[in-house]
Short mmCIF file of N, CA, C and O in Angstrom, two decimals:
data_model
loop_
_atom_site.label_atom_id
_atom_site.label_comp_id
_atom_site.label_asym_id
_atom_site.label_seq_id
_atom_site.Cartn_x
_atom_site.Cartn_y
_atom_site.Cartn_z
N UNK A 1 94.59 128.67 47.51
CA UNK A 1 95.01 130.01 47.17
C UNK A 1 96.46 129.96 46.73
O UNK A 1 97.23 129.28 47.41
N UNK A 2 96.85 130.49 45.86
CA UNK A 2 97.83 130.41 45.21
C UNK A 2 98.97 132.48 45.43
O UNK A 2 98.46 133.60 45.57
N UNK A 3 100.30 132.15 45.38
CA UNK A 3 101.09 133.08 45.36
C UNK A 3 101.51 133.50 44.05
O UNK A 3 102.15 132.70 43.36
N UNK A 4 101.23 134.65 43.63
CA UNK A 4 102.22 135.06 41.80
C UNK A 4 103.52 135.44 42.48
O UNK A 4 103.92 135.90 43.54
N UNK A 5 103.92 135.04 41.40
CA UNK A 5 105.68 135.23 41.76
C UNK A 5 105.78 136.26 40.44
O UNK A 5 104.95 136.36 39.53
N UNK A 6 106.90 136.93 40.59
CA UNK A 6 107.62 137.55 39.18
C UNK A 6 107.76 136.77 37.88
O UNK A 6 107.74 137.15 36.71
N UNK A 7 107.92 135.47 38.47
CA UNK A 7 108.22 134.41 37.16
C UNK A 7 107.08 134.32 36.45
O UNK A 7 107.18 134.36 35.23
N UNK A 8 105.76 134.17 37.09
CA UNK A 8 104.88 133.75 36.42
C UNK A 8 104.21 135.19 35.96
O UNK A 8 103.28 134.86 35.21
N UNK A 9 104.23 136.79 36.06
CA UNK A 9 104.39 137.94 35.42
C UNK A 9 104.72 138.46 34.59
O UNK A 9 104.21 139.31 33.86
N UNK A 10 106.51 137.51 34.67
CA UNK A 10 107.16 137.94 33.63
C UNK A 10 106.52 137.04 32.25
O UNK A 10 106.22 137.67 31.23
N UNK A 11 106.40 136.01 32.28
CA UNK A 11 105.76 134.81 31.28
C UNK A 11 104.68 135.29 30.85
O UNK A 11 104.45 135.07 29.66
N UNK A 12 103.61 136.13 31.66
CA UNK A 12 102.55 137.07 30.84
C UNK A 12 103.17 137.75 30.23
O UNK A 12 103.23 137.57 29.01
N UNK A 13 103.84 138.73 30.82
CA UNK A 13 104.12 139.78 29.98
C UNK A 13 104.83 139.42 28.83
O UNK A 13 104.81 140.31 27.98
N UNK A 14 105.47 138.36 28.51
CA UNK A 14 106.14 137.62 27.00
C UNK A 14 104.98 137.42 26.57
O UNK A 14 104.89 137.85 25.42
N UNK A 15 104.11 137.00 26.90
CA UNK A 15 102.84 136.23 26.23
C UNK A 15 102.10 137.48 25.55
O UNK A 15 101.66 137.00 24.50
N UNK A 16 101.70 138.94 25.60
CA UNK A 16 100.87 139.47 25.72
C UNK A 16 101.74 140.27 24.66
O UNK A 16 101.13 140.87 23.78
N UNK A 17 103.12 140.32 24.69
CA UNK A 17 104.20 141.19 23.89
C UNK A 17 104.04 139.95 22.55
O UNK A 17 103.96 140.34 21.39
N UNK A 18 104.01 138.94 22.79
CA UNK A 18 104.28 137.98 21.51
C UNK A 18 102.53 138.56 20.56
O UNK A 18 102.45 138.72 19.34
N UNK A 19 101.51 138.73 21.43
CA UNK A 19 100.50 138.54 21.30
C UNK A 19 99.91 139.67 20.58
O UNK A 19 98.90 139.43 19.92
N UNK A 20 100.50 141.15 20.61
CA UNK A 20 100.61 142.25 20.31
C UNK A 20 101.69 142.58 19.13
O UNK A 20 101.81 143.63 18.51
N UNK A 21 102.45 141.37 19.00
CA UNK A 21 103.43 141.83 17.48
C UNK A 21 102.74 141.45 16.05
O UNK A 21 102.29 140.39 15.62
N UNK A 22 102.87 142.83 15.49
CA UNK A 22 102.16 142.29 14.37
C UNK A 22 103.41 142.37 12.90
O UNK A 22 103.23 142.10 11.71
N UNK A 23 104.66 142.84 13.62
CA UNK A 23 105.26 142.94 12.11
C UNK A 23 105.54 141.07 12.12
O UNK A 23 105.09 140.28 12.94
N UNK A 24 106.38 140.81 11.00
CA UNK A 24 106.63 139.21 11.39
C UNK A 24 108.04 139.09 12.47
O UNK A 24 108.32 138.36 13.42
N UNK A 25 108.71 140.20 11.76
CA UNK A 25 109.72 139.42 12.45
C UNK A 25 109.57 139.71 14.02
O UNK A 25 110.04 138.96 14.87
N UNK A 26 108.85 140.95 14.31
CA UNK A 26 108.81 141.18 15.61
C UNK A 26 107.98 140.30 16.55
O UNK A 26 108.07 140.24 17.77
N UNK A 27 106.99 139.52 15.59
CA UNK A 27 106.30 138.53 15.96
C UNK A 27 106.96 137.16 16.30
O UNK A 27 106.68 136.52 17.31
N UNK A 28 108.12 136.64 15.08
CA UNK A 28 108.89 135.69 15.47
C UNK A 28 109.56 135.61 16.83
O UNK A 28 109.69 134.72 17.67
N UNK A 29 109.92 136.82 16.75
CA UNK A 29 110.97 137.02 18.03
C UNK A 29 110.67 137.37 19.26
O UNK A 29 111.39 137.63 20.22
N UNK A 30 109.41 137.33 19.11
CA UNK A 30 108.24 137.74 20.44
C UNK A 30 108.10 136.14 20.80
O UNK A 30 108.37 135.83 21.96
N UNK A 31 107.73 135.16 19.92
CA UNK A 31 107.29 134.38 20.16
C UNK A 31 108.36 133.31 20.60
O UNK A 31 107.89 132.53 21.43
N UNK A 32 109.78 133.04 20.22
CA UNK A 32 110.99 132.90 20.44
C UNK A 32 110.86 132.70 22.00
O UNK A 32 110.70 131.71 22.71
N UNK A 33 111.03 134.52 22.32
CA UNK A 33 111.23 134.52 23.54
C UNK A 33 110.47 134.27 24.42
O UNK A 33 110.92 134.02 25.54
N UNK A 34 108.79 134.27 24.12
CA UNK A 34 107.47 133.53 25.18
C UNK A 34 107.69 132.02 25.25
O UNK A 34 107.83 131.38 26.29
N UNK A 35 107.71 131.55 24.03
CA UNK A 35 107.22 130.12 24.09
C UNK A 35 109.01 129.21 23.84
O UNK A 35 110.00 129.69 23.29
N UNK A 36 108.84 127.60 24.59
CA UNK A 36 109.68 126.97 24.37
C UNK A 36 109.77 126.56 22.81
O UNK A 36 108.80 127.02 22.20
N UNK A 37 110.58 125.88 22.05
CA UNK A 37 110.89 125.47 20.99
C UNK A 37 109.29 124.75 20.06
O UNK A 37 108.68 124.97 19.01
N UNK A 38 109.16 123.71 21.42
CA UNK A 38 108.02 122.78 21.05
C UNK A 38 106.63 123.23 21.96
O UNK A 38 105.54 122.70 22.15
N UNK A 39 107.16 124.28 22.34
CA UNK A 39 105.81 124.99 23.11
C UNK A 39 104.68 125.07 22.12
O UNK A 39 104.75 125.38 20.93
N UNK A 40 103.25 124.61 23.05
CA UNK A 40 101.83 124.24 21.82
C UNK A 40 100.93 125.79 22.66
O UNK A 40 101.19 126.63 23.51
N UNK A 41 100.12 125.54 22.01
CA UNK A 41 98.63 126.82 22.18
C UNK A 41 97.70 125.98 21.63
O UNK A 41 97.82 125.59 20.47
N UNK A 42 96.51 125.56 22.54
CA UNK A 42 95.59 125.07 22.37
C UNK A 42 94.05 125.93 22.73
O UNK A 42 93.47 126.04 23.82
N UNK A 43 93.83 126.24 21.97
CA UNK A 43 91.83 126.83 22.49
C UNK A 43 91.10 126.34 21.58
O UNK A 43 91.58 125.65 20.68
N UNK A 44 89.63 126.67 21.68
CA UNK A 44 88.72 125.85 20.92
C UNK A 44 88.90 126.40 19.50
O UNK A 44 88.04 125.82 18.83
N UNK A 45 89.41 127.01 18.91
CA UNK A 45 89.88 127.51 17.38
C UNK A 45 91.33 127.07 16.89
O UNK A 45 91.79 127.46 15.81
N UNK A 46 91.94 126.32 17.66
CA UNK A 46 93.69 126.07 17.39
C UNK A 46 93.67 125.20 17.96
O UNK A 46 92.83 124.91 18.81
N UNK A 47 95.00 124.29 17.50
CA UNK A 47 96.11 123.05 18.34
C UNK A 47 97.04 123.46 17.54
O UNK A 47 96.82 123.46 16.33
N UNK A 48 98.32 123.93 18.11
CA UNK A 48 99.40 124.17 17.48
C UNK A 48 100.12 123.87 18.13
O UNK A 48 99.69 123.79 19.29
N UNK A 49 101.79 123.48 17.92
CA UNK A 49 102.75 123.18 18.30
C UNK A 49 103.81 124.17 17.56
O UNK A 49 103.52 124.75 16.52
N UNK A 50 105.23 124.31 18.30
CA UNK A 50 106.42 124.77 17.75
C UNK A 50 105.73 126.34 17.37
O UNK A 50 104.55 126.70 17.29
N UNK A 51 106.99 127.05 17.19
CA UNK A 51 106.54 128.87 17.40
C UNK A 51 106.48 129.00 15.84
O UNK A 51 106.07 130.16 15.71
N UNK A 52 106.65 128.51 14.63
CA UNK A 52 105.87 128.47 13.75
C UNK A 52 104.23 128.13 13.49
O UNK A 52 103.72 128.62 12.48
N UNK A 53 103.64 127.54 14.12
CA UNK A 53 102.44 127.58 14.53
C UNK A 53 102.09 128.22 15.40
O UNK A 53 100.88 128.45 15.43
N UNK A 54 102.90 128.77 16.41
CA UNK A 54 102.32 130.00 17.52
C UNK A 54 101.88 131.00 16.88
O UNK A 54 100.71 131.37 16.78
N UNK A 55 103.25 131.70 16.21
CA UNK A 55 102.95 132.58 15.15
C UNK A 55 101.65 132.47 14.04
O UNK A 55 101.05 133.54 13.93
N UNK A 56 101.32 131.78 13.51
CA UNK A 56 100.52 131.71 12.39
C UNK A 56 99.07 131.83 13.23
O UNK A 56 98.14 132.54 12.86
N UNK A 57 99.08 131.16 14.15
CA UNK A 57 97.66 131.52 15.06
C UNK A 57 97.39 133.20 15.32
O UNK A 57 96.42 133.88 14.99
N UNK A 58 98.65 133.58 16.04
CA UNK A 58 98.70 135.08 16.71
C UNK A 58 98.12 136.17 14.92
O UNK A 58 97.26 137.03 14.75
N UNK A 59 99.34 135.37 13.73
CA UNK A 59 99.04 136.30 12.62
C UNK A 59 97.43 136.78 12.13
O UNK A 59 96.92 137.84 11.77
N UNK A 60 96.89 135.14 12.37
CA UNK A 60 95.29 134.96 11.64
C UNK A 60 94.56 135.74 12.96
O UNK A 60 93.59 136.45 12.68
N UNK A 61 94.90 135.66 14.07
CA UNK A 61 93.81 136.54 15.35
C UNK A 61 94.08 138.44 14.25
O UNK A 61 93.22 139.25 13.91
N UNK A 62 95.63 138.47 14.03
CA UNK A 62 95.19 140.04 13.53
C UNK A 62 94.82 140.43 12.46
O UNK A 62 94.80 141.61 12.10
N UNK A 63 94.34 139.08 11.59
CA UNK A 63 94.18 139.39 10.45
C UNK A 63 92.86 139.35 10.22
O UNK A 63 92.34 139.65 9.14
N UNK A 64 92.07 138.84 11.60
CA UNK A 64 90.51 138.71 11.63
C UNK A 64 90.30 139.83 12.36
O UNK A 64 89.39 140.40 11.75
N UNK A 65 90.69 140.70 13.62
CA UNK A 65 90.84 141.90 14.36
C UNK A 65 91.97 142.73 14.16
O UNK A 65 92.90 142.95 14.94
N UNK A 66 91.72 143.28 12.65
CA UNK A 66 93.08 144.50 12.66
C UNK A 66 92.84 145.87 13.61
O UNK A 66 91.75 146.41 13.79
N UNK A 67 93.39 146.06 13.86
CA UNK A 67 93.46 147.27 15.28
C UNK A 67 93.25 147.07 16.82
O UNK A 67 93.21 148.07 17.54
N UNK A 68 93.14 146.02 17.27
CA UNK A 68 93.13 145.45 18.43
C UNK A 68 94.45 144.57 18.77
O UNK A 68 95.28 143.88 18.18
N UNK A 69 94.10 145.12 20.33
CA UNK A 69 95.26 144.44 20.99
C UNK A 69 94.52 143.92 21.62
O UNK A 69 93.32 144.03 21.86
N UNK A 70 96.13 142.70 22.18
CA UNK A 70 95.28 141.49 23.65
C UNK A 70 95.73 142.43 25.06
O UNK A 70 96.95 142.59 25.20
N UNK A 71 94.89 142.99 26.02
CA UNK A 71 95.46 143.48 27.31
C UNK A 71 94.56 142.03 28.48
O UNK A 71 93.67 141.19 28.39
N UNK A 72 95.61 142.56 29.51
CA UNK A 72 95.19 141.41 30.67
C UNK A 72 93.74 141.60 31.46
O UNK A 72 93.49 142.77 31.77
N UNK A 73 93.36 141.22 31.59
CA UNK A 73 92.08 141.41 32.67
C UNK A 73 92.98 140.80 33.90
O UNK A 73 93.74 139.85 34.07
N UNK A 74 92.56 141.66 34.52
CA UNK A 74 93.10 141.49 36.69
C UNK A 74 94.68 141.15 36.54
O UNK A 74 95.51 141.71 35.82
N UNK A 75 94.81 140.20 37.32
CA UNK A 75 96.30 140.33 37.77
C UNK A 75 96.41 138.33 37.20
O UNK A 75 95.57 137.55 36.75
N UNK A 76 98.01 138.19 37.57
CA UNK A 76 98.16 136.66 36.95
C UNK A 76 98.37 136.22 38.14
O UNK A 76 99.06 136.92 38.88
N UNK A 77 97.80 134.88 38.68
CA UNK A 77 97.90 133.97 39.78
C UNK A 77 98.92 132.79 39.02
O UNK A 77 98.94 132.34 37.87
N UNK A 78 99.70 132.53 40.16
CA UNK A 78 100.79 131.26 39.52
C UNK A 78 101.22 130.34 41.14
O UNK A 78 101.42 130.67 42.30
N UNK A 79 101.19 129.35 40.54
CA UNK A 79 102.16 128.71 41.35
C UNK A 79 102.51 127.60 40.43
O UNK A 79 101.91 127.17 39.45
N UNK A 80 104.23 127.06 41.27
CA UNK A 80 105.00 125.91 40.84
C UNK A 80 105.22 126.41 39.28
O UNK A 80 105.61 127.56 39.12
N UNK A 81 105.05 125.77 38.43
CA UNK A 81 105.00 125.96 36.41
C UNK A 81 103.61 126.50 35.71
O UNK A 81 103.16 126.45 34.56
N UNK A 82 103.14 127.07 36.99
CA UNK A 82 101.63 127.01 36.06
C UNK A 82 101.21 128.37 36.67
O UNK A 82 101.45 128.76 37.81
N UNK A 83 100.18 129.37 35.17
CA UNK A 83 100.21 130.33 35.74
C UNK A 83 98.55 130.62 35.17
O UNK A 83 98.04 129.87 34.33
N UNK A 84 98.23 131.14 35.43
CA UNK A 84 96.24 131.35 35.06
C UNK A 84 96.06 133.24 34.58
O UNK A 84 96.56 134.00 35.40
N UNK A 85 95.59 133.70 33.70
CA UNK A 85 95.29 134.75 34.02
C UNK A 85 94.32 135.16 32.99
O UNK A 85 94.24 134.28 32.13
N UNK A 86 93.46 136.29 32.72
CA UNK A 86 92.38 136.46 31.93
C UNK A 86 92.61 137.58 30.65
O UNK A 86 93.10 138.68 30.90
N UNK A 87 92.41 137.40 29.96
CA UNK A 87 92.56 138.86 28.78
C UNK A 87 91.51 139.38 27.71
O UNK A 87 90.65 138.57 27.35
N UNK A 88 91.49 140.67 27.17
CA UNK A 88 90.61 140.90 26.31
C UNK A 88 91.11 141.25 25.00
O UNK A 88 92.30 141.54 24.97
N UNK A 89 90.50 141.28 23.98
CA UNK A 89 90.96 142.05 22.84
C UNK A 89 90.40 143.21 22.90
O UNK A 89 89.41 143.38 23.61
N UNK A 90 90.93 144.18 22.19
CA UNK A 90 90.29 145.57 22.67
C UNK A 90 90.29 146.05 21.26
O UNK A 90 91.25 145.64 20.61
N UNK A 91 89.65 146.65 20.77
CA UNK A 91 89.23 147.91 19.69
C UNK A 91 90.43 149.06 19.74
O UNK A 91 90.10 149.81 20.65
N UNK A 92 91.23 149.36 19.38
CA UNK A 92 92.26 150.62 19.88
C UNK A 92 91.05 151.93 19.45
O UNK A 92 90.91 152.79 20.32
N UNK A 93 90.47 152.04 18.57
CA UNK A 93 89.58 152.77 18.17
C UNK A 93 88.85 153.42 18.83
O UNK A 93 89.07 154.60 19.12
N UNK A 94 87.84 152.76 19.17
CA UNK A 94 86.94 152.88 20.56
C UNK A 94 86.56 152.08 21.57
O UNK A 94 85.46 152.01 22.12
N UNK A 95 87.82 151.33 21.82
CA UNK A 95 87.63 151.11 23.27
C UNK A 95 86.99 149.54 24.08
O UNK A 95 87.08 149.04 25.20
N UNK A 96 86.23 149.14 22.59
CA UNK A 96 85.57 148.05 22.88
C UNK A 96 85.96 146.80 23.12
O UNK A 96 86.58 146.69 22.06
N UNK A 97 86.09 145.94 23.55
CA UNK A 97 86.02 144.29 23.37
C UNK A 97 85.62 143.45 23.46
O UNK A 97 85.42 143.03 24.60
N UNK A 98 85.25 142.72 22.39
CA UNK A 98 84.41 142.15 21.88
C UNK A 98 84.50 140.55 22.27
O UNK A 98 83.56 139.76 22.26
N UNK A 99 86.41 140.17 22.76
CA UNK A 99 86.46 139.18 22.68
C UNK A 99 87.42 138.92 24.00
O UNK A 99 88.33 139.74 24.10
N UNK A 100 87.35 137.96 24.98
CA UNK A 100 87.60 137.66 26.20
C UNK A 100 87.72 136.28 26.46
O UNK A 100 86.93 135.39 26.14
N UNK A 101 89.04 136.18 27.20
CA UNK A 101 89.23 134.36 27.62
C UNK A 101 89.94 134.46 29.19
O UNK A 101 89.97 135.45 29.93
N UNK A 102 90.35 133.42 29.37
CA UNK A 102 91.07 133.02 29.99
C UNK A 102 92.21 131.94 29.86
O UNK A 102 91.79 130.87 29.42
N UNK A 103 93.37 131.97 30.12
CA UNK A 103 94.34 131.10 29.59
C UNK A 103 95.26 130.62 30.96
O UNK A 103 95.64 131.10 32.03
N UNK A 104 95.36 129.46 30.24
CA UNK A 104 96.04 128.74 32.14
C UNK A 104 97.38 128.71 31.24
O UNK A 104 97.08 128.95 30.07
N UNK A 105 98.87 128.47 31.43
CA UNK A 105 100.22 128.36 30.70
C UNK A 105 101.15 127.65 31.53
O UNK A 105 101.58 128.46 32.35
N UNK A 106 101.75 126.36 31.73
CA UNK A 106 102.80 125.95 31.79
C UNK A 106 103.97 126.16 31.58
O UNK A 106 104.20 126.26 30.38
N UNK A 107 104.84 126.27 32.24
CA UNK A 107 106.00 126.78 32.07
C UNK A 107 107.39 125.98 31.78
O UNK A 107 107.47 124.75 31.77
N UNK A 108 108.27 126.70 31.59
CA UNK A 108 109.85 125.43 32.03
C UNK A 108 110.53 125.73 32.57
O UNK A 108 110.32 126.93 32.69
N UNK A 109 111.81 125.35 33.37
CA UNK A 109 112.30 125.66 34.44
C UNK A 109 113.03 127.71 34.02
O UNK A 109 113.40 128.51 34.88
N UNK A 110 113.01 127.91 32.79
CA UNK A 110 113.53 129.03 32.19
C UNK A 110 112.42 130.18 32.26
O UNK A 110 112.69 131.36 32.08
N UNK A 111 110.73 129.53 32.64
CA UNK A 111 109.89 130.62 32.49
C UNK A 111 109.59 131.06 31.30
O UNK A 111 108.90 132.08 31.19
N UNK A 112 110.16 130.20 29.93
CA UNK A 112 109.27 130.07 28.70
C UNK A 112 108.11 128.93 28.40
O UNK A 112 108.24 127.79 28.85
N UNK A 113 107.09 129.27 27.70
CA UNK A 113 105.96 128.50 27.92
C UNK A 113 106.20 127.36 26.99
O UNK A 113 106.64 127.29 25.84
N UNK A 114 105.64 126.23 28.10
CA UNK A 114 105.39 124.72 27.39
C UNK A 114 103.87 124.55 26.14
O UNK A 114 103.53 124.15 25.02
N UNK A 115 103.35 125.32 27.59
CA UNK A 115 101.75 125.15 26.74
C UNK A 115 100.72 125.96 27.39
O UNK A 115 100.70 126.26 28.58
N UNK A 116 99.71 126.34 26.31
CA UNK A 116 98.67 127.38 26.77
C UNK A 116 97.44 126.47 26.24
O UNK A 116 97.17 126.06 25.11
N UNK A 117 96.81 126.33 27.43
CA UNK A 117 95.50 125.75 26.99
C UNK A 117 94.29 127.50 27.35
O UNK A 117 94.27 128.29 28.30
N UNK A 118 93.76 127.43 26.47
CA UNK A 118 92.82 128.90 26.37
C UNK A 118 91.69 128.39 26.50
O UNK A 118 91.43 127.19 26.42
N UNK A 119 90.57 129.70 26.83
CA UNK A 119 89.12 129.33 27.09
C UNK A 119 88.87 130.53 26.87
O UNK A 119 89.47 131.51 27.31
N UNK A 120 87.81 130.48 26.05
CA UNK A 120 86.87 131.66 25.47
C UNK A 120 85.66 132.19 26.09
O UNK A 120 84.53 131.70 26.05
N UNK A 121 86.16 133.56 26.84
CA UNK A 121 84.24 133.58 27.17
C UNK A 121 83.17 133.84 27.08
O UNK A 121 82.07 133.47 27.48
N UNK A 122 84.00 135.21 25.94
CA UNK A 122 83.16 135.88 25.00
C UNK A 122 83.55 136.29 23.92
O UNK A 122 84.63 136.85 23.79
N UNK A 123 82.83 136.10 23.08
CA UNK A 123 83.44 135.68 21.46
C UNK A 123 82.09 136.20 20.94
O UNK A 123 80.96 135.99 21.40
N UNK A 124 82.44 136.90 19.90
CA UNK A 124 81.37 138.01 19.04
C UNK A 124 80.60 136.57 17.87
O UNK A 124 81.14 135.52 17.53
N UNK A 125 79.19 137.09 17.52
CA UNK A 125 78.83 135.86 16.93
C UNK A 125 79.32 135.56 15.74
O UNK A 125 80.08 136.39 15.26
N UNK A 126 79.08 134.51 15.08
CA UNK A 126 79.72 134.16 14.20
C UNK A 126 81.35 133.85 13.84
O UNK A 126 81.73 133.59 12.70
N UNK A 127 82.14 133.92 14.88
CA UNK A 127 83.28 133.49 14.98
C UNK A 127 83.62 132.36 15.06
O UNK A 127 84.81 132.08 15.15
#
């Protein structure tokens, strides 16, 4: 059983703000402040490295789901650098979401992310 600390809260909540910017620059600077320099994002649709590839992942998720946001499912469990927590994309429209993971994130001693390895659990067909 594991303790969440603020640290590993606050690192969602960068993650979910980077994840939700859709202008660029607000996206750059979202992503700046979530991820380390050489911070990667890995799920079964991506391997990226450096927040120029963070970005370009986050851009193509809104350019395949325009009007949806990422919100958290439950709460974030963390201990030591590592933090686990679950999220959905949502429809702003009506409400729906279609698409759901879970993402574990590494941290650095600053509480910006090293690396996000993701897992998908529900993903609409043909994606």
């Amino acid at each position: 059983m594991s303790a969440t600390t603020d640290r590993h809260e606050t690192a969602a909540a960068r993650y979910f703000e980077a994840w939700n910017a859709t202008e660029p620059e607000a996206l750059k600077k979202a992503v700046a402040a979530a991820w380390t320099a050489d911070g990667g994002y890995t799920d079964p649709l991506a391997d990226v490295r450096g927040h120029e590839g963070v970005a370009a992942v986050i851009a193509a998720a809104h350019e395949q789901f325009p009007g949806f946001v990422f919100r958290p499912l439950g709460t974030v469990d963390g201990h030591h650098d590592t933090a686990r927590f679950g999220w959905e994309l949502v429809n702003e429209a009506d409400g729906t979401a279609p698409v759901a993971g879970f993402d574990v994130v590494t941290l650095d001693e600053e509480g910006r992310i090293r690396q996000v390895l993701g897992f998908l659990d529900r993903v609409p067909t043909g994606v």
